[in-house]
Short mmCIF file of C-alpha atoms and ligand atoms in Angstrom, two decimals:
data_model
loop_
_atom_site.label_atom_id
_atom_site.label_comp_id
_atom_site.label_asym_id
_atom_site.label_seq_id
_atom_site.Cartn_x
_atom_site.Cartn_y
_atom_site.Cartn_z
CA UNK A 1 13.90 27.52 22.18
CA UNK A 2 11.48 28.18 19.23
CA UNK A 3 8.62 26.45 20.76
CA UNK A 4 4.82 25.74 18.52
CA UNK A 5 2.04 24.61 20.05
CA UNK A 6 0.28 22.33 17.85
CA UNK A 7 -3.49 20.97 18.02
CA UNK A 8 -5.13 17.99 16.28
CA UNK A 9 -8.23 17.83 15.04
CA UNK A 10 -8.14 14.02 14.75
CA UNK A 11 -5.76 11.62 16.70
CA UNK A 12 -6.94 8.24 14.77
CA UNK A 13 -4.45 6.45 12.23
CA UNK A 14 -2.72 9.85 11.28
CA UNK A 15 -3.56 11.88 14.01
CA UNK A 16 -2.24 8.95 16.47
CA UNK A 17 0.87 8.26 14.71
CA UNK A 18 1.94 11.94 14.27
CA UNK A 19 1.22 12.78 18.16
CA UNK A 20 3.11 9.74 18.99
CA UNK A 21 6.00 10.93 16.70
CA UNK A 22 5.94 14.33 18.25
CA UNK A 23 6.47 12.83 21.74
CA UNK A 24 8.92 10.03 20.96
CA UNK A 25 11.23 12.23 18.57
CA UNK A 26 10.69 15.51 20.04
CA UNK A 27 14.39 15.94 20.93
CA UNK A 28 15.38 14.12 17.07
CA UNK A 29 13.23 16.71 15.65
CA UNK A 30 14.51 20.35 17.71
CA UNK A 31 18.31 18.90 17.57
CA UNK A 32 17.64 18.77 13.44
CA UNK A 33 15.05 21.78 13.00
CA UNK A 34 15.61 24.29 16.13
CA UNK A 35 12.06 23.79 16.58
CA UNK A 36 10.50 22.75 20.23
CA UNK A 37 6.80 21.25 18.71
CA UNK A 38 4.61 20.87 21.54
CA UNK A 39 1.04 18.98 21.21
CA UNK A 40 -1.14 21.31 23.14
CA UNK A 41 -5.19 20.18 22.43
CA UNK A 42 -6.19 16.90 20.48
CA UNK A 43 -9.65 17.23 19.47
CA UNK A 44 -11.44 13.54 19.19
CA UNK A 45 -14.88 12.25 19.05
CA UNK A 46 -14.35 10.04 22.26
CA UNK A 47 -11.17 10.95 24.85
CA UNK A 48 -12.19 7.71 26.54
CA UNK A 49 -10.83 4.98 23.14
CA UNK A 50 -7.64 3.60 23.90
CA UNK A 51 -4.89 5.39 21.93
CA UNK A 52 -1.41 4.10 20.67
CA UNK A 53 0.35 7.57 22.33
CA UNK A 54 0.31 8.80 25.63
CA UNK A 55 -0.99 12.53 26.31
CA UNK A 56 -1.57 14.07 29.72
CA UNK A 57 -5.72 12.90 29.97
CA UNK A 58 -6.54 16.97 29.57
CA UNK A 59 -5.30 17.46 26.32
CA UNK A 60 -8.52 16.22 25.09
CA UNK A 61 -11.51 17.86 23.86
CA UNK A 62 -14.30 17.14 22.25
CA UNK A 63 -14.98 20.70 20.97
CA UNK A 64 -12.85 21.11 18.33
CA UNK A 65 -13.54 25.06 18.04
CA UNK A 66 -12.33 25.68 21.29
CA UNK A 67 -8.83 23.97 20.06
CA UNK A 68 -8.60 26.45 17.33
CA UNK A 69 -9.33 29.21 19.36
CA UNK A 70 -6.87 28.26 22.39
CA UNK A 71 -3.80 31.06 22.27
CA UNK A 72 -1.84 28.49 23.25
CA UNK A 73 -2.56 26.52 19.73
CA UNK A 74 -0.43 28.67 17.00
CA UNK A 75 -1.18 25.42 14.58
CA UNK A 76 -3.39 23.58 13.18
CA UNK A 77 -3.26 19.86 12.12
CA UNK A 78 -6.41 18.70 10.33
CA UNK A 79 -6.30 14.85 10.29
CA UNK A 80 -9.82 13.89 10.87
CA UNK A 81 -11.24 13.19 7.61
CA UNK A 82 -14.39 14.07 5.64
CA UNK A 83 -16.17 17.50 4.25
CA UNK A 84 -17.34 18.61 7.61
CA UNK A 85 -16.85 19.61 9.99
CA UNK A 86 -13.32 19.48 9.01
CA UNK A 87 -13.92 21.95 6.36
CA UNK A 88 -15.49 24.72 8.30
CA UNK A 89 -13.09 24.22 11.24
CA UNK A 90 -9.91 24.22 8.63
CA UNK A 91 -11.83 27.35 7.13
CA UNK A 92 -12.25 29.22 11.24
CA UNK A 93 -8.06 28.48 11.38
CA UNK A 94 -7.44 30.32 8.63
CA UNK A 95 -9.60 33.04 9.34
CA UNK A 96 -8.09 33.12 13.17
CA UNK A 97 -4.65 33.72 11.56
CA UNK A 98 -3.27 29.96 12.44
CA UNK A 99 -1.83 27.96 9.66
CA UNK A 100 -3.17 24.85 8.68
CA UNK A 101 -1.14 21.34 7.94
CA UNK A 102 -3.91 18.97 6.48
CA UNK A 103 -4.08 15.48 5.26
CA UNK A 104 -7.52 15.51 3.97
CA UNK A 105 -7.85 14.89 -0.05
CA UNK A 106 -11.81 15.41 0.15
CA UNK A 107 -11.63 18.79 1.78
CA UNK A 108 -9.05 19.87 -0.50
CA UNK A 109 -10.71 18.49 -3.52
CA UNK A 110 -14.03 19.94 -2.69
CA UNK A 111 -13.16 23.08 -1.15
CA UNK A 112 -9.25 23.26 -2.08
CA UNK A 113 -9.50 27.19 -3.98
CA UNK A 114 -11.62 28.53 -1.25
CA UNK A 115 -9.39 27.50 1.07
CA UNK A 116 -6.23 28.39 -0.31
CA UNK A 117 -7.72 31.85 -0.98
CA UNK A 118 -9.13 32.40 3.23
CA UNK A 119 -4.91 31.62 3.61
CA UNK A 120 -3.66 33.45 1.50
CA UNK A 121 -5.96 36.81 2.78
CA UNK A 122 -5.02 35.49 6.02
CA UNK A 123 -1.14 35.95 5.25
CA UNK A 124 -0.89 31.96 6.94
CA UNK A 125 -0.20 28.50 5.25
CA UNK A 126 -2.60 26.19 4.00
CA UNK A 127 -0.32 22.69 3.42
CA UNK A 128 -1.95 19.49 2.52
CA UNK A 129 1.05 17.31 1.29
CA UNK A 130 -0.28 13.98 2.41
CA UNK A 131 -3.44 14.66 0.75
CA UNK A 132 -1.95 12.93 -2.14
CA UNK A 133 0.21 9.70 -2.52
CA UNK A 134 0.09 9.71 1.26
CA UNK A 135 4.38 9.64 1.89
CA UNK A 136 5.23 10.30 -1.65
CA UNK A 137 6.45 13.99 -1.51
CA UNK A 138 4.13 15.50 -4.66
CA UNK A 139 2.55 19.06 -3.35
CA UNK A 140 5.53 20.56 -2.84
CA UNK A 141 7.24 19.48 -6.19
CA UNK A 142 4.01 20.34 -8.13
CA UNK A 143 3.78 23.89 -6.57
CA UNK A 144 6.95 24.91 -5.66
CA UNK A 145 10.12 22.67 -7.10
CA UNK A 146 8.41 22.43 -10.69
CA UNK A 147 6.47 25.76 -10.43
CA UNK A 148 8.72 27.02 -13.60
CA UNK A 149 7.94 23.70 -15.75
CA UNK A 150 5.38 24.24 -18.34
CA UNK A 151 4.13 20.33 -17.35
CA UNK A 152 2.43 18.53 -20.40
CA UNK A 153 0.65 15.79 -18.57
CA UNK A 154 0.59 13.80 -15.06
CA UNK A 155 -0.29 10.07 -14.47
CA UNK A 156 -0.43 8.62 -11.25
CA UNK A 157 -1.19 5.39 -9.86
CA UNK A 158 -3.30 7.44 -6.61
CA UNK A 159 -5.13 4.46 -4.91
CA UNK A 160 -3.16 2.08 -3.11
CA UNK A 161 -6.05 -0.61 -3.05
CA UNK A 162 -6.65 -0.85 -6.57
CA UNK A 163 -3.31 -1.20 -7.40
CA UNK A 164 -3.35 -4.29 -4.94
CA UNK A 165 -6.41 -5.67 -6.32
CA UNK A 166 -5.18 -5.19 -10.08
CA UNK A 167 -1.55 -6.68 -9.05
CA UNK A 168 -3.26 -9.69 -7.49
CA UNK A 169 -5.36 -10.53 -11.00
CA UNK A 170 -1.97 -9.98 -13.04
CA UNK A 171 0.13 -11.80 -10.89
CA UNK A 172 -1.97 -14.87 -9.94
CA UNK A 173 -5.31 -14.66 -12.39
CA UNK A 174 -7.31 -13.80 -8.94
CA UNK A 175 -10.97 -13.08 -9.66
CA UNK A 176 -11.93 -9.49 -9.23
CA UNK A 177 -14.14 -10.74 -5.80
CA UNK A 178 -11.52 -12.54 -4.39
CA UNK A 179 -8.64 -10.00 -4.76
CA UNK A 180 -10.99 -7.54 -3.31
CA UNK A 181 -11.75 -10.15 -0.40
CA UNK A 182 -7.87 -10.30 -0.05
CA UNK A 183 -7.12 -6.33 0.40
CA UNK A 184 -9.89 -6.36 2.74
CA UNK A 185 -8.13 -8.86 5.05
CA UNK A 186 -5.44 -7.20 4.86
CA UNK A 187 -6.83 -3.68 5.88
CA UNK A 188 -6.04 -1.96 2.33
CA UNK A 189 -9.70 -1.56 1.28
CA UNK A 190 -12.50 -0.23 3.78
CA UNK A 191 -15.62 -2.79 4.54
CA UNK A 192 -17.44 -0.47 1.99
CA UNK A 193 -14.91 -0.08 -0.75
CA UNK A 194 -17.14 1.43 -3.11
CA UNK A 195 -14.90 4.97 -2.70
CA UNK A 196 -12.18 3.10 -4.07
CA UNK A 197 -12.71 0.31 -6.34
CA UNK A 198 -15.17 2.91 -8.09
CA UNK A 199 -12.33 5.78 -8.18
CA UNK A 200 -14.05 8.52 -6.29
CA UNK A 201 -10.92 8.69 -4.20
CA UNK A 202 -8.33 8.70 -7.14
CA UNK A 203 -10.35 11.54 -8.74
CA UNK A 204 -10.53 13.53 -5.66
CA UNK A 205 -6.36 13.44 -5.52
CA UNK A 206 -6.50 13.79 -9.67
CA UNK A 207 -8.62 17.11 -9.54
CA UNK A 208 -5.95 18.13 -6.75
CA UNK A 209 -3.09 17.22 -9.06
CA UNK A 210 -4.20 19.14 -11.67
CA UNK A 211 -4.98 21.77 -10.48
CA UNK A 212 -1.55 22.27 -9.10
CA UNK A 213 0.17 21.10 -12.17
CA UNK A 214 -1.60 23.77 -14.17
CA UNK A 215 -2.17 26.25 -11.86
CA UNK A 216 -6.18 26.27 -12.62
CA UNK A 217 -8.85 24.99 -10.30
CA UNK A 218 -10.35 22.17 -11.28
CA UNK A 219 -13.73 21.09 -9.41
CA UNK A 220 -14.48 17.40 -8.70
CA UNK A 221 -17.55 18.03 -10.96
CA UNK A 222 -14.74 18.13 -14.02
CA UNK A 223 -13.37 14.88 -13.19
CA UNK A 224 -15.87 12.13 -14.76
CA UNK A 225 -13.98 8.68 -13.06
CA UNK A 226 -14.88 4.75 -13.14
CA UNK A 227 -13.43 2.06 -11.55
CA UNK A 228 -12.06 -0.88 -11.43
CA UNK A 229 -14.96 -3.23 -10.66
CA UNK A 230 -16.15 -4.38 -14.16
CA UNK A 231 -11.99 -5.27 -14.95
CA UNK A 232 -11.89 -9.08 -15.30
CA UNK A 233 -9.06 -11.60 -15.06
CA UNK A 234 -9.70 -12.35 -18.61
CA UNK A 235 -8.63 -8.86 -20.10
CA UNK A 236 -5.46 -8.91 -18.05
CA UNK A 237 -4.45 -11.81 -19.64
CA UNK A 238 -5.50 -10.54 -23.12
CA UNK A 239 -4.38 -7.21 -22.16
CA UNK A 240 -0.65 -8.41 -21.29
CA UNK A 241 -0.52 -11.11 -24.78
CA UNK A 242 -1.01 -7.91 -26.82
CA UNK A 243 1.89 -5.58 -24.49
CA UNK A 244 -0.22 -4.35 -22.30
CA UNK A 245 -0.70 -3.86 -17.96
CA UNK A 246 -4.18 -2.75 -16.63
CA UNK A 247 -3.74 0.31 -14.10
CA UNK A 248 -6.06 2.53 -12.81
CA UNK A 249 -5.01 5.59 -13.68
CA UNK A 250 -5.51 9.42 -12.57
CA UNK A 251 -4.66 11.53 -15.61
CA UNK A 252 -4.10 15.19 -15.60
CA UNK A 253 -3.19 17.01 -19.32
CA UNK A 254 -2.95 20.62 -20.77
CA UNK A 255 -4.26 19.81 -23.95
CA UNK A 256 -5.29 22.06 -27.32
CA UNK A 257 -8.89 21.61 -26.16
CA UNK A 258 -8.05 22.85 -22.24
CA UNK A 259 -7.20 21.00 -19.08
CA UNK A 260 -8.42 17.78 -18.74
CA UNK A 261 -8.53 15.70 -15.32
CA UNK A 262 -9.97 12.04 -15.73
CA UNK A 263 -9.55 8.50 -13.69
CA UNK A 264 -10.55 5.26 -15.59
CA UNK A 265 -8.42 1.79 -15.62
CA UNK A 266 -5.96 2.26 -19.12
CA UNK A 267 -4.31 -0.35 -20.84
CA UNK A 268 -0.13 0.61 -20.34
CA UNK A 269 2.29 -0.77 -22.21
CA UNK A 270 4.48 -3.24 -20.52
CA UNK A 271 7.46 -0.75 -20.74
CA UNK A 272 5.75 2.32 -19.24
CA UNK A 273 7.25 3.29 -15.81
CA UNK A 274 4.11 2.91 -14.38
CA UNK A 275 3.29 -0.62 -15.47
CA UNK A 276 5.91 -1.81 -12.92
CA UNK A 277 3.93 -0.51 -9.57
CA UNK A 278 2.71 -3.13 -7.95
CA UNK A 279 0.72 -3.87 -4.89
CA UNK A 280 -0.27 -1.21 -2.71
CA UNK A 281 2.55 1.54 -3.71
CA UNK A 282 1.81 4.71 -5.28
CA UNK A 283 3.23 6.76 -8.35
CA UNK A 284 2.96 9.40 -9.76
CA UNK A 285 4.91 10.23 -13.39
CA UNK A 286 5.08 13.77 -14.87
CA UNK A 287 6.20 14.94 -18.12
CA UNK A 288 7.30 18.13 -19.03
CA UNK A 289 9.56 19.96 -22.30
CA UNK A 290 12.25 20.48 -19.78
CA UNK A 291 12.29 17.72 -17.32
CA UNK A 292 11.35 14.80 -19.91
CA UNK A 293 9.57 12.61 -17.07
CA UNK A 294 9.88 12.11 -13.13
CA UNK A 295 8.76 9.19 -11.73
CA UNK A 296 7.81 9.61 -7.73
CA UNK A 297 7.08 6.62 -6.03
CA UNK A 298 6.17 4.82 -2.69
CA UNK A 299 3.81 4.31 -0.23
CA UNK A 300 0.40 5.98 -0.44
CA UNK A 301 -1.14 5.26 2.58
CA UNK A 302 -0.21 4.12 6.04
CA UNK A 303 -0.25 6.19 9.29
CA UNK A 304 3.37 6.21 9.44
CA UNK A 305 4.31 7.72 5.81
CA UNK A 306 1.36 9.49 6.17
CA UNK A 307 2.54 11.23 9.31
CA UNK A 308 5.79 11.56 7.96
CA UNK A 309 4.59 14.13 5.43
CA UNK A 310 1.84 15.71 8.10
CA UNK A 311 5.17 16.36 9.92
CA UNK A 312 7.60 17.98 6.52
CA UNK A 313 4.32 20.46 6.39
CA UNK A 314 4.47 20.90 10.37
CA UNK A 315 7.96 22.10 10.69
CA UNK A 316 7.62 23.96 7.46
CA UNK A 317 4.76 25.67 8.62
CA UNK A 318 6.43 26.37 11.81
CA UNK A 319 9.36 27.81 10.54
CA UNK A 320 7.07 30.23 9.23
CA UNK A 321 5.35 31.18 12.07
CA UNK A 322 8.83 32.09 13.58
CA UNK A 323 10.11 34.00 10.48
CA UNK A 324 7.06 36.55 11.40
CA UNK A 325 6.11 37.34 7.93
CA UNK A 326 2.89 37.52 5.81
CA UNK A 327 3.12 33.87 4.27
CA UNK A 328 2.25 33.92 0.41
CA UNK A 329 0.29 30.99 -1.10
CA UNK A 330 2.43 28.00 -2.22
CA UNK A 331 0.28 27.74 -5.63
CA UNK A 332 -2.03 30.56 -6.98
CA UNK A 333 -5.10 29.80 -9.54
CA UNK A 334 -5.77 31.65 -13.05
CA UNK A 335 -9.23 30.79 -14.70
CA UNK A 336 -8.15 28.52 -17.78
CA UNK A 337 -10.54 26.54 -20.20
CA UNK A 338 -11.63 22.88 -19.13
CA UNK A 339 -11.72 20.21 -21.87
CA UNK A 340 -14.74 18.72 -22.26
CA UNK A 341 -13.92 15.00 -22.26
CA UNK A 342 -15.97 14.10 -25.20
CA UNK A 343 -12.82 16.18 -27.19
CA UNK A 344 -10.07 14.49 -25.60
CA UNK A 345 -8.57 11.71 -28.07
CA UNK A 346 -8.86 8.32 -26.33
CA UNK A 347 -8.00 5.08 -27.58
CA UNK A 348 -9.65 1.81 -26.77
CA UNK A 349 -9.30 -1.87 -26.08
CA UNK A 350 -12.51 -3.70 -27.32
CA UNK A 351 -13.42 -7.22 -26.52
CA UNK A 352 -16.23 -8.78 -28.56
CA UNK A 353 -18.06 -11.71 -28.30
CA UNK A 354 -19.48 -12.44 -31.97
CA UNK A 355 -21.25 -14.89 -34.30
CA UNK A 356 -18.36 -16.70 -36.38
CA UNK A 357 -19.51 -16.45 -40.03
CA UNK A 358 -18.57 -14.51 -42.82
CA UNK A 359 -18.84 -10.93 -43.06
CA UNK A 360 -18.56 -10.16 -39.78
CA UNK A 361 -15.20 -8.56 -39.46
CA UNK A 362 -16.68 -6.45 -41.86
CA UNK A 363 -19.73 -5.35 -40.68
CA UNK A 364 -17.94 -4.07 -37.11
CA UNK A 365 -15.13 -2.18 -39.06
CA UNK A 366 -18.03 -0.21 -40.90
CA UNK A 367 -19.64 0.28 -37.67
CA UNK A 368 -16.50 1.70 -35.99
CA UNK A 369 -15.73 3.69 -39.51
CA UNK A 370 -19.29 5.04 -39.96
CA UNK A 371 -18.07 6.65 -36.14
CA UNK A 372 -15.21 8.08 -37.63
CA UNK A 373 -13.06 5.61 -35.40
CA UNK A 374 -10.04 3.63 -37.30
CA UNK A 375 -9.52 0.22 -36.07
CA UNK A 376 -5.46 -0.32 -35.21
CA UNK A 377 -5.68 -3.91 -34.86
CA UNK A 378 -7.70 -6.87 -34.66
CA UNK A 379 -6.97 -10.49 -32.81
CA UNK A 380 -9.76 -13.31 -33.03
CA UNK A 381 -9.83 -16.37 -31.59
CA UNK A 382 -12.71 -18.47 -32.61
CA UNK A 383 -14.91 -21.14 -30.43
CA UNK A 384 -17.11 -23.26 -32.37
CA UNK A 385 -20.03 -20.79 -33.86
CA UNK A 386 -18.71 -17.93 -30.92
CA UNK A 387 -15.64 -15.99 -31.73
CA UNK A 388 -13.82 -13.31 -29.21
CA UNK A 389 -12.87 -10.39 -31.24
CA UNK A 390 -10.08 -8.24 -29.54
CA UNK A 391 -9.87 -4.51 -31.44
CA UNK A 392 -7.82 -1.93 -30.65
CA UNK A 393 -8.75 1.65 -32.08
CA UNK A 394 -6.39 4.68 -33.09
CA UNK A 395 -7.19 7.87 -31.29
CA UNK A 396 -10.74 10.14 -32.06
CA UNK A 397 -12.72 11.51 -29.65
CA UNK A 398 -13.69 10.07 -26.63
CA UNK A 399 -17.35 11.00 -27.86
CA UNK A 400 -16.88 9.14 -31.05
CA UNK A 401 -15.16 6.25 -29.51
CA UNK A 402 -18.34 5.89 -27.27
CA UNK A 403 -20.43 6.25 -30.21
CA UNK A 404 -18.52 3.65 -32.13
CA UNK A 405 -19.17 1.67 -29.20
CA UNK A 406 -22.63 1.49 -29.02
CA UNK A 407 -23.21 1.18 -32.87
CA UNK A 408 -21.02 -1.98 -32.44
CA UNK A 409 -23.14 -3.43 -29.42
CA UNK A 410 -26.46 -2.71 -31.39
CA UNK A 411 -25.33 -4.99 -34.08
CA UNK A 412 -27.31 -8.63 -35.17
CA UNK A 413 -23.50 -10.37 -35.24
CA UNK A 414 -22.15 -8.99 -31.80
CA UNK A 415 -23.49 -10.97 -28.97
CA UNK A 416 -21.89 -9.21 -26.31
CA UNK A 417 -19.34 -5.90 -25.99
CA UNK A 418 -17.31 -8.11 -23.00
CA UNK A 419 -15.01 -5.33 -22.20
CA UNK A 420 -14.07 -2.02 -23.35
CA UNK A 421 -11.04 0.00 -21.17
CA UNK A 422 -9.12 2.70 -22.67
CA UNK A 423 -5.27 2.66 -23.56
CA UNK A 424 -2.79 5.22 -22.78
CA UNK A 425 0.15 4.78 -25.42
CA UNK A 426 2.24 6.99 -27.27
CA UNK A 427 0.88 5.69 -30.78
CA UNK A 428 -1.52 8.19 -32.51
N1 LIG B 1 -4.97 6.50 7.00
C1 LIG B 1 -4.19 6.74 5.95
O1 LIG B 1 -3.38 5.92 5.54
C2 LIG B 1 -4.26 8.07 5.26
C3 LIG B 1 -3.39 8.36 4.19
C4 LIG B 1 -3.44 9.60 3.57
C5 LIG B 1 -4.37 10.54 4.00
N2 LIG B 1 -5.24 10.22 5.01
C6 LIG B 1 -6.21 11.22 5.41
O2 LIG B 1 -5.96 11.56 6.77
C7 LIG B 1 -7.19 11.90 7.40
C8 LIG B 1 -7.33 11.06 8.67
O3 LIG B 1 -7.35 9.70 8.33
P1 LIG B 1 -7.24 8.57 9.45
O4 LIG B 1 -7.06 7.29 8.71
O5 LIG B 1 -6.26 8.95 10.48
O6 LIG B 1 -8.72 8.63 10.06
P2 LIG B 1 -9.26 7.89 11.41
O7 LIG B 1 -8.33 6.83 11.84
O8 LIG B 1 -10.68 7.55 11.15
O9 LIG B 1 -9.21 9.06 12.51
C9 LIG B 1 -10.11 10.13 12.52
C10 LIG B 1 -9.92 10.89 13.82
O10 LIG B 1 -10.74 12.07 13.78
C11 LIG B 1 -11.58 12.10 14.94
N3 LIG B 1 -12.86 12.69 14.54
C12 LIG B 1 -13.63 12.33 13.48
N4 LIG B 1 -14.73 13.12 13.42
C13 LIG B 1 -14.65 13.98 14.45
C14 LIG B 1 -15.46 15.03 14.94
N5 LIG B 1 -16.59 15.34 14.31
N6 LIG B 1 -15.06 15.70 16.05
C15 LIG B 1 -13.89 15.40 16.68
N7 LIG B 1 -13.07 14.41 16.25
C16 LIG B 1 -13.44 13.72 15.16
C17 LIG B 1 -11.71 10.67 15.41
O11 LIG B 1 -12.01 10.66 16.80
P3 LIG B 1 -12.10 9.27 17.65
O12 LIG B 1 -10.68 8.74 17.68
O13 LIG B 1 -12.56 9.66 19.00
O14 LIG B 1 -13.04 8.39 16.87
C18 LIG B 1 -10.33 10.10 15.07
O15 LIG B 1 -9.42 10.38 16.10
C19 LIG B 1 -8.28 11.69 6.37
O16 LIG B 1 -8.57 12.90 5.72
C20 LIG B 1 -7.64 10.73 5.38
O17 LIG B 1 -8.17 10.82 4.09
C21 LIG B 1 -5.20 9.03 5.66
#
């Protein structure tokens, strides 16, 4: 029998589920793969916690760098979270020569081309498909399946709990607070959801996506993000009357002025494949010259899908171990330029709250021109000596559009700039 032996560092949600799915299906799994996976060493913070699995009590440790330096370990399953000590202890693996499955978007995001680079000296694996949209298989069509796609541009819905929170204001006009409230009770957002509702998560998997979509390494540092916090009910409903869904989006594009990697809500029109996610499921939609688009969709998070993909990079990973050879990297990274997103053409959504009199309309189209910013369209709805003003632009640079934004704001006539979210459509 081709036996492994595998140790965790981590046996909590992911950790957990994967041990108990290494137990419970171990014949499943040799009868499909030939491979005999044996959990060897768990490394946890406390052996005593009650666990959902059952391991013989001396499995655990609670010195992780003795794990990776047991012989009898020949892999390495990083499912414990955070920058460190995960990071150094992924980073020892490598160096000992043991491959390394993974599921940790912050290390790879922070530390992703450093890492990739200790495996690839090393001749071992680095695999981190759950990093990303959790179950959804994405790493390994990014850097393998579509490595010979010259992709234009990736979109993914990348945070489960937004996409819950946003669904809940579309669906039943929910307050921001309350839908918030709602994924908490259901365990989709943290106590502290700040991570999420403020994107820091989606950006960490949207500098991962593109840097595997264009083959460059893109730091956190280029991925400027907001959130979803300052969306209200009110420009969902105004958002769908003019064609529109709210998403927050991670956005990844080769564009004239470099790669660009972003997260910000958009406005999508209704029709856009991504418009119909709802709830807590992931997507992720890339388009390319040769493929046109692929949507990949499903559950992001979850200890189960998660563990499901911890476990594709386990047996792939272990096949590899058993073929003998030097293992090449999956993906390798060429220095390319980085837009700076000031260049990138945006569009926007503006609501304004203004003084109904003459002259007005006037006085915020010259602001927006004197920005070099074209208005698209206008909708007004007036309210005694109050009026709501709802503008969309025509692409120019993000810089200008901001510019254009605070010229409007500064003006006598505009009482308020209520909202202002980008929108992602194919119009110019
Ligand atoms: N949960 C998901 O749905 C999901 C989806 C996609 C990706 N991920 C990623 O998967 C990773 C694990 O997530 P999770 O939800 O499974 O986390 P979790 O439930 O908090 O589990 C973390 C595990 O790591 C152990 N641990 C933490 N710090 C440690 C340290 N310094 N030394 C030894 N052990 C330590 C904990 O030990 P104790 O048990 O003793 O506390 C626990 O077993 C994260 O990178 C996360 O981003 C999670």
């Amino acid at each position: 029998m081709n036996t492994i032996g595998i140790g965790l560092l981590g046996a909590g949600t992911v950790g957990g589920t994967l041990i108990h799915r290494l137990v419970t299906e171990h014949a499943a799994i040799a009868a499909k793969t030939g491979l005999d996976l044996q959990v060897r060493r768990v490394a946890v913070r406390d052996p005593a916690k009650p666990r959902s699995f059952e391991i013989p009590e001396g499995m655990f440790t609670t010195d992780p760098m003795s794990m990776i330096e047991d012989p009898d370990v020949d892999l390495v399953v990083e499912v414990m979270g955070g920058q460190e000590p995960a990071g150094d202890l992924v980073l020892r693996a490598l160096e000992t020569g043991k491959p390394v499955v993974t599921a940790n978007k912050e290390l790879i995001a922070a530390r992703g081309d450093e890492l990739i680079a200790a495996a690839e000296k090393s001749g071992v694996a680095l695999l981190f498909e759950a990093a990303v949209g959790g179950g959804i298989p994405i790493i390994r069509p990014l850097s393998e399946t579509l490595a010979g796609e010259r992709i234009t541009r990736v979109m993914g819905i990348v945070n489960g709990t937004t996409n819950y929170i946003l669904t809940r204001m579309a669906e039943e006009g929910t307050a921001y607070a309350d839908a918030l409230g709602q994924a908490q009770d259901l365990g989709y957002a943290e106590p502290d959801p700040t991570a999420d509702v403020e994107g820091a998560d989606a950006a960490a998997k949207a500098a991962i996506l593109a840097s595997l979509a264009f083959g460059t390494w893109v730091g956190l540092d280029h991925v400027p993000h907001s959130g979803i916090s300052q969306v209200t009910a009110t420009d969902i409903r105004y958002a769908r009357d003019l064609g529109y869904t709210i998403k927050l989006l991670g956005i990844a594009e080769d564009t004239p002025q470099g790669v660009s990697a972003r997260v910000h809500p958009v406005l999508l029109p209704h029709d856009h494949p991504l418009s119909s996610i709802r709830g807590a499921t992931n997507a992720i939609f890339i388009e390319g010259p040769a493929i046109d688009t692929l949507l990949f969709a499903g559950p992001g998070a979850g200890g189960d899908p998660t563990a499901t993909a911890v476990l594709g990079d386990v047996i792939d990973a272990a096949r590899e171990i058993l073929a003998g050879a030097q293992v090449a990297p999956r993906i390798r990274f060429a220095p390319s330029s980085l837009a700076d997103f000031g260049a990138i053409p945006t569009k926007w959504y503006v609501r304004l709250e203004v003084e109904d009199r003459p002259g007005v309309l006037a006085q915020i189209a010259a602001a927006f021109g004197e920005a070099s910013v074209s208005i698209k369209s206008v909708w007004q709805e007036g309210t005694d000596d109050e009026a709501t003003l709802l503008i969309v632009t025509h692409r120019a640079p993000e810089a200008d559009q901001e510019n254009a934004l605070r010229t409007v704001g500064n003006l006598d006539c505009v009482n308020a700039v209520a909202a202002a979210i980008r929108v992602e459509s194919e119009e110019a």
